[in-house]
GROMACS .gro file of C-alpha atoms in nm:
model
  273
    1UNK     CA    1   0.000   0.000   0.000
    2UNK     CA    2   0.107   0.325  -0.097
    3UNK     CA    3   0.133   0.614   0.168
    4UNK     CA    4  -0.144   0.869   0.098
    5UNK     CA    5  -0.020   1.169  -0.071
    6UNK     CA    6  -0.199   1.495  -0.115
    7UNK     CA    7  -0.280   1.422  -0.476
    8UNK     CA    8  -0.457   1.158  -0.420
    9UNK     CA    9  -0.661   1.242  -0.153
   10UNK     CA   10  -0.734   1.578  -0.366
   11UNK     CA   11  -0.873   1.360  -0.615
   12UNK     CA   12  -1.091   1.159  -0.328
   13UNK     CA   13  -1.251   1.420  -0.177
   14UNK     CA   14  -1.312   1.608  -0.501
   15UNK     CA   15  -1.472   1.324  -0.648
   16UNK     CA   16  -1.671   1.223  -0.348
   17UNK     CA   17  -1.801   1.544  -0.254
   18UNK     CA   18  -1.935   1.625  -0.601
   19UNK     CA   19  -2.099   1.317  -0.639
   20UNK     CA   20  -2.295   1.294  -0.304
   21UNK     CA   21  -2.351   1.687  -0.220
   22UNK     CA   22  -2.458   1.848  -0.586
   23UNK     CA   23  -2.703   1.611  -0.645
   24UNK     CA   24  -2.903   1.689  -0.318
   25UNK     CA   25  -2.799   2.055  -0.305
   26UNK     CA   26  -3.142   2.227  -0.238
   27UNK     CA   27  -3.343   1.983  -0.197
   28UNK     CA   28  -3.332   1.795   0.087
   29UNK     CA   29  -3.421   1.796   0.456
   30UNK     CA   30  -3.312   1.965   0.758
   31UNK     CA   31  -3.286   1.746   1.069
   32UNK     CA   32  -3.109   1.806   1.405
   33UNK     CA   33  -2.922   1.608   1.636
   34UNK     CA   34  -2.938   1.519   2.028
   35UNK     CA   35  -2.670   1.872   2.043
   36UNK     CA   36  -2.892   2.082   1.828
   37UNK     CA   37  -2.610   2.058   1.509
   38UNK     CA   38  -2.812   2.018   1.218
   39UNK     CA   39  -2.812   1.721   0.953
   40UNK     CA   40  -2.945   1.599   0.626
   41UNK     CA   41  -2.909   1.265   0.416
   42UNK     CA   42  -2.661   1.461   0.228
   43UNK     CA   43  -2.380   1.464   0.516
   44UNK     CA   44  -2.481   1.078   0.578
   45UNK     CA   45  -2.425   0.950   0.195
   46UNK     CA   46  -2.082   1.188   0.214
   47UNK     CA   47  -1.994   1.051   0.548
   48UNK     CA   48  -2.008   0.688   0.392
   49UNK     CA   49  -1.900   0.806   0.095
   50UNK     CA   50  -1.547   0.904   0.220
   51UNK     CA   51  -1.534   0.629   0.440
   52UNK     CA   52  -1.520   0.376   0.156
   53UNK     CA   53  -1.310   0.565  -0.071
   54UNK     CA   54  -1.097   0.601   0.207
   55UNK     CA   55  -1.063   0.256   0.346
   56UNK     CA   56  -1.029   0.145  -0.015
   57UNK     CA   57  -0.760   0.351  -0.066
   58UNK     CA   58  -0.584   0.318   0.236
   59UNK     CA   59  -0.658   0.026   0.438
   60UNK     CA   60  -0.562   0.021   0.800
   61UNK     CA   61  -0.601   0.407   0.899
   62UNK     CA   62  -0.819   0.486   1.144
   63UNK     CA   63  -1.105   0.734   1.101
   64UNK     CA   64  -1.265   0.993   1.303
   65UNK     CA   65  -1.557   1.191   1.195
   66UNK     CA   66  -1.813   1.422   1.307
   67UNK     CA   67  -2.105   1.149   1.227
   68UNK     CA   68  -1.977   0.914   1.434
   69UNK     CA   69  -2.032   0.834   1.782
   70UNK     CA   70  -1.870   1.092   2.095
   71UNK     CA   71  -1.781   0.744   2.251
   72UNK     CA   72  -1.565   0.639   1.949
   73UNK     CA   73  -1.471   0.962   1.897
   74UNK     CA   74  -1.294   0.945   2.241
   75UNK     CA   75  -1.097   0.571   2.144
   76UNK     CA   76  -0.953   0.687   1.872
   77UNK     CA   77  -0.827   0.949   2.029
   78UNK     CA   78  -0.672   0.734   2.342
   79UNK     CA   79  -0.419   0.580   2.135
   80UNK     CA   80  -0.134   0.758   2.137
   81UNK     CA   81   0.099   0.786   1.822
   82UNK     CA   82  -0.177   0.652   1.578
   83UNK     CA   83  -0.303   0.762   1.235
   84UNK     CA   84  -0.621   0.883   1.134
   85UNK     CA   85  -0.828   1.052   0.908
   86UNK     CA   86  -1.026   1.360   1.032
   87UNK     CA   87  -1.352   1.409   0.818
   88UNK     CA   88  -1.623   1.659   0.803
   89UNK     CA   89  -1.869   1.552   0.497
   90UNK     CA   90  -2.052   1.864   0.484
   91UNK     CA   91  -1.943   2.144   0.673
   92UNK     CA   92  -2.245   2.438   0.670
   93UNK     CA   93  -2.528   2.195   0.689
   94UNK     CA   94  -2.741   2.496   0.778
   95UNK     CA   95  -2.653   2.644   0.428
   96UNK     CA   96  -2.671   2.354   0.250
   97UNK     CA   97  -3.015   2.265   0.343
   98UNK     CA   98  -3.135   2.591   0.273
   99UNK     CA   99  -3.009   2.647  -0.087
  100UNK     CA  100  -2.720   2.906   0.058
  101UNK     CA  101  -2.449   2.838  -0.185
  102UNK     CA  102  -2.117   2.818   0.095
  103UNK     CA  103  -2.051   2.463   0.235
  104UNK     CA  104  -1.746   2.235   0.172
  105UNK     CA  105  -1.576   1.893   0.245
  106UNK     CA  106  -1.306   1.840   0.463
  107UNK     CA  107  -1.093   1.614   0.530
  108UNK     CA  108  -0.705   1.604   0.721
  109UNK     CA  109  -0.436   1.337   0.848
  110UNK     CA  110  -0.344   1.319   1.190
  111UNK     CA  111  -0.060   1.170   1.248
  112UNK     CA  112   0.077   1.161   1.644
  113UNK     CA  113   0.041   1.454   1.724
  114UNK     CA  114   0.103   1.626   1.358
  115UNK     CA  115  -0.152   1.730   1.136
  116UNK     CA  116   0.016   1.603   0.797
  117UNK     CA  117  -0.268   1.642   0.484
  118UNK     CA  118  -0.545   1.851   0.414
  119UNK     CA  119  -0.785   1.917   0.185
  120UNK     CA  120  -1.110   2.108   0.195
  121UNK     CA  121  -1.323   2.148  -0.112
  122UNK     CA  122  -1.578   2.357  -0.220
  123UNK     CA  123  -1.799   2.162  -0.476
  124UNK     CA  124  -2.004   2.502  -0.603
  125UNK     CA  125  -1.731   2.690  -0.721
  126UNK     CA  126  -1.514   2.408  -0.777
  127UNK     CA  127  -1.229   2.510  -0.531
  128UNK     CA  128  -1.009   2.254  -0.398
  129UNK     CA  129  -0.821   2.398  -0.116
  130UNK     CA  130  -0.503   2.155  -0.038
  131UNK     CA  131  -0.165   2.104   0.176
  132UNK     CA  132   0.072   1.903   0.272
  133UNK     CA  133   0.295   1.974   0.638
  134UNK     CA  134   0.646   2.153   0.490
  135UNK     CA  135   0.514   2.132   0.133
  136UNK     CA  136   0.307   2.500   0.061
  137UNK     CA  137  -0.045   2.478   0.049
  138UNK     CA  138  -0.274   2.466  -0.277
  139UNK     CA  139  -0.574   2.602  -0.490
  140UNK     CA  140  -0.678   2.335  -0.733
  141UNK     CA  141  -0.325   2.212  -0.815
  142UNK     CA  142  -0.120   2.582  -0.803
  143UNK     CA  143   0.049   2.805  -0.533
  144UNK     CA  144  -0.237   2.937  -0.351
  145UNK     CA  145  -0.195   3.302  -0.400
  146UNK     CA  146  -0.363   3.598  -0.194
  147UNK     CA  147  -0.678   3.721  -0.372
  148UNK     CA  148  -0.529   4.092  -0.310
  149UNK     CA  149  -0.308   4.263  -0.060
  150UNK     CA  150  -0.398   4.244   0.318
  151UNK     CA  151  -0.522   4.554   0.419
  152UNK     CA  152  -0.461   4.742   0.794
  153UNK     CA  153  -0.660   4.619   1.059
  154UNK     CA  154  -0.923   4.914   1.048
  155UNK     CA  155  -0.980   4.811   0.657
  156UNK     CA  156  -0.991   4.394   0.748
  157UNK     CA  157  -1.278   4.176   0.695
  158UNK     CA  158  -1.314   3.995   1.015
  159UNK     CA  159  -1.504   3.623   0.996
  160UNK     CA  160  -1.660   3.526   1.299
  161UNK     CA  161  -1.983   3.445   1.470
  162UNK     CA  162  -2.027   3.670   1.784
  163UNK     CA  163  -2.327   3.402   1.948
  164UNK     CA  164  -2.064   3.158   2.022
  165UNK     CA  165  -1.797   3.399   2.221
  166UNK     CA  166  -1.854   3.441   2.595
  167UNK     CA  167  -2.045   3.753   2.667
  168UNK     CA  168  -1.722   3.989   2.749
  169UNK     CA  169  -1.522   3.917   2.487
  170UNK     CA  170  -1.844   3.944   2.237
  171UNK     CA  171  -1.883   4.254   2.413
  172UNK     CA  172  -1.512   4.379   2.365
  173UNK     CA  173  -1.498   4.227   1.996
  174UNK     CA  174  -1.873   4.434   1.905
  175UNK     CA  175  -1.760   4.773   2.070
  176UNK     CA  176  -1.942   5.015   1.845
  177UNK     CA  177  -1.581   5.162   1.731
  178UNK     CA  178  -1.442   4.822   1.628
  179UNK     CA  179  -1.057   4.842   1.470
  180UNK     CA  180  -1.156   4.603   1.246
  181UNK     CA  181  -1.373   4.729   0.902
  182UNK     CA  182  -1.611   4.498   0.868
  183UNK     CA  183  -1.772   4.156   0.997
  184UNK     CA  184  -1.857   3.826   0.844
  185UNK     CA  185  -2.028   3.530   0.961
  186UNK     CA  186  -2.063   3.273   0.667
  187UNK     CA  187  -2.171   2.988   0.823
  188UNK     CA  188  -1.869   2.691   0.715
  189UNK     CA  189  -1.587   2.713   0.951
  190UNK     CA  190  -1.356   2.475   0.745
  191UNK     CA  191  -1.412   2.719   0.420
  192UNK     CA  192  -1.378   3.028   0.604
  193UNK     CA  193  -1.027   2.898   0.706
  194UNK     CA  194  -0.947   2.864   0.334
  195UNK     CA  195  -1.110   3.157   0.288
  196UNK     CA  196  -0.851   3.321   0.489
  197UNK     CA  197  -0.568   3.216   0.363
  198UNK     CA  198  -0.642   3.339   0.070
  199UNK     CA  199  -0.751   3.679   0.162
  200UNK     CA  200  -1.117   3.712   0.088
  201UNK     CA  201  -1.161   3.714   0.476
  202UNK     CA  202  -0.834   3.863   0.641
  203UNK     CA  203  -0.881   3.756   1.024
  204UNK     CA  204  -1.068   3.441   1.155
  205UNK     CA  205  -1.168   3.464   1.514
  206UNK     CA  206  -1.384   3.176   1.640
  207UNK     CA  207  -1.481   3.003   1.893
  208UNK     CA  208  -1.633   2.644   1.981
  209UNK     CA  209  -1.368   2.481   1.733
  210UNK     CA  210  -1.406   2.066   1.700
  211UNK     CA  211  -1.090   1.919   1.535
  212UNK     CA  212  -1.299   1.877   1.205
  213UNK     CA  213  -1.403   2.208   1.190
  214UNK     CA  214  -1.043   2.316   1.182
  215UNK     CA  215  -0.781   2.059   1.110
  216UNK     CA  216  -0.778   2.081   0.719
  217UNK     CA  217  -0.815   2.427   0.775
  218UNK     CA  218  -0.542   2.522   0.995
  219UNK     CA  219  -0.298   2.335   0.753
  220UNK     CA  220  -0.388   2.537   0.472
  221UNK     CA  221  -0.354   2.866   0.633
  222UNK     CA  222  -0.040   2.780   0.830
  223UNK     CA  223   0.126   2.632   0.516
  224UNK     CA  224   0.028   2.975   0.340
  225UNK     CA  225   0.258   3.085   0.573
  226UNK     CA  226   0.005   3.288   0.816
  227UNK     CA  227  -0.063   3.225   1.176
  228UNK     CA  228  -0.340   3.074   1.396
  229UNK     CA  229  -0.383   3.062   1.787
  230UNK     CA  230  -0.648   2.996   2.027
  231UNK     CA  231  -0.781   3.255   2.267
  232UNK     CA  232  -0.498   3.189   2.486
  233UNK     CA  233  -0.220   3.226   2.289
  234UNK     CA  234  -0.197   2.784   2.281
  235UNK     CA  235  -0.127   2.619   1.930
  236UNK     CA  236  -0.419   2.424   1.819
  237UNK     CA  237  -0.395   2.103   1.875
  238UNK     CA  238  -0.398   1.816   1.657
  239UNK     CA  239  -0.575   1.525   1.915
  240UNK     CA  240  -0.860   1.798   2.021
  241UNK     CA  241  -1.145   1.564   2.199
  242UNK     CA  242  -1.280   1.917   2.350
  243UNK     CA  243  -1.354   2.202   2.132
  244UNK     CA  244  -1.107   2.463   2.090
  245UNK     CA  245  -1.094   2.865   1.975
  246UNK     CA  246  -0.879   2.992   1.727
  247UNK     CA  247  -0.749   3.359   1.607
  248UNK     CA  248  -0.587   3.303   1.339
  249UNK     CA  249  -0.457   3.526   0.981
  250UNK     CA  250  -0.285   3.484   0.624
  251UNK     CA  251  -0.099   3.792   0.846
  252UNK     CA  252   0.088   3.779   1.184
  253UNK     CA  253   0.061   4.122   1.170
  254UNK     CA  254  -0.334   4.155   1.189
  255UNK     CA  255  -0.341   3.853   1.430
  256UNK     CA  256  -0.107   4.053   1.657
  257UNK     CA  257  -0.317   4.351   1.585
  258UNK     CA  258  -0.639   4.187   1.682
  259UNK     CA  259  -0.493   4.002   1.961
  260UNK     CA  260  -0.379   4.335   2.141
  261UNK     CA  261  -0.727   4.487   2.095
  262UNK     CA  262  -0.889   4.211   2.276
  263UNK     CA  263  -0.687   4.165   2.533
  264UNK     CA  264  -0.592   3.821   2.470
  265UNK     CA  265  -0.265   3.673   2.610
  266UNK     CA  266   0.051   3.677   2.378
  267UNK     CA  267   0.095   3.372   2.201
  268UNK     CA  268   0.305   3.083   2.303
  269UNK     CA  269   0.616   2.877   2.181
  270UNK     CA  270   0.494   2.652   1.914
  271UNK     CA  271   0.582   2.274   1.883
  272UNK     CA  272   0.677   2.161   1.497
  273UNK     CA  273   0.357   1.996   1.352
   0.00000   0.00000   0.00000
């Protein structure tokens, strides 16, 4: 068996999520789970979906998604030093469900304690947003490249959804003389991470992270070279069982920027990933 390379599971995921997602895009039905998250038949064909394509293609690796039981959830993540896949089949249910065009697939490697591959894909506009640890990160094949120049802090677009901060720092971060220029909230954390690295949102500050929300994610923006956090200045980790927050931008700069506004602490020594 041949080690998976980011290629490959480029291919996968493109070719999974187009064939289970734009088929059922607008027309199926909203559901919700015991914790309120909502869910379709869409995110359960996807779930299986990558699961086959993935055991298939790679036997052996373990798999942890949001679909699948907390309790299994929590094994897999007891074993130290093991490898798994990280899925989310359809991350911005919410928008899917109700015809809003912004939703993607992700999917990452974990390996010990290293986030190795991801790839998140958009299936509307056909965006496949991929990276590989010390290898650059991608837009369908190429360099990804900023969509324009990051502006000052007082000119960014800031991506975020106030409802899930705790009530002083949602206070702090709404103050009616913000430094930042505007704010975003577009409903698929995964794609607003790829969004930020490259530039169409310039700094992501969210909270209530679970590793498949931001694992793909993070790899993309920190192998465009920019920087993510959480709150406390901690690197994200890559064996989260709780949910985590995350400040993070294509530009140290802003994150520094925004970090100093809030308050937050600085940020601390980072292990290699």
């Amino acid at each position: 068996m041949t080690a998976p390379d980011i290629d490959s599971l480029a291919d996968l995921v493109r070719t999974t999520a187009r064939e289970t997602l734009l088929p059922r895009f607008c027309s199926v039905r909203c559901e919700w789970k015991a914790d309120g998250s909502a869910i379709t038949e869409a995110d359960l064909a996807c779930d299986q979906a990558l699961r086959d394509a993935l055991a298939t293609r790679w036997p052996g690796i373990g798999l942890l998604s949001e679909e699948m039981p907390e309790a299994e959830r929590a094994a897999l993540l007891d074993q130290p030093g093991n490898r798994f896949w990280v899925i989310d089949p359809l991350d911005g249910t919410n928008n899917y469900a109700n015809g809003i065009p912004f939703f993607c697939t992700s999917v990452a490697l974990v390996e010990g304690d290293r986030i190795v591959l991801g790839v998140v894909y958009d299936p509307v506009r056909d965006e496949c947003f991929a990276a590989a640890a010390g290898a650059g990160a991608r837009l369908n094949g190429g360099p990804l490249q900023p969509a324009r120049e990051t502006p000052s802090l007082n000119k960014a677009l800031l991506l975020c959804n106030p409802d899930r901060l705790a009530p002083e720092l949602r206070r702090r971060l709404l103050d009616p003389e913000p430094p930042y220029g505007s704010l975003r909230n577009f409903g698929a954390l995964a794609l607003e991470w790829c969004w930020t690295a490259l530039g169409r949102g310039h700094v992501y500050f969210h909270a209530r992270q679970n590793l498949w929300d931001y694992a793909a994610g993070w790899l993309v923006l920190n192998e465009s070279g920019g920087r993510a956090t959480q709150f406390d200045g901690q690197p994200l980790p890559a064996r989260a069982a709780n949910p985590c927050t995350a400040l993070a931008s294509r530009s140290p700069a802003l994150h520094e920027a925004l970090r100093r506004h809030l308050g937050l602490p600085g940020r601390q020594p980072q292990a290699d990933r």
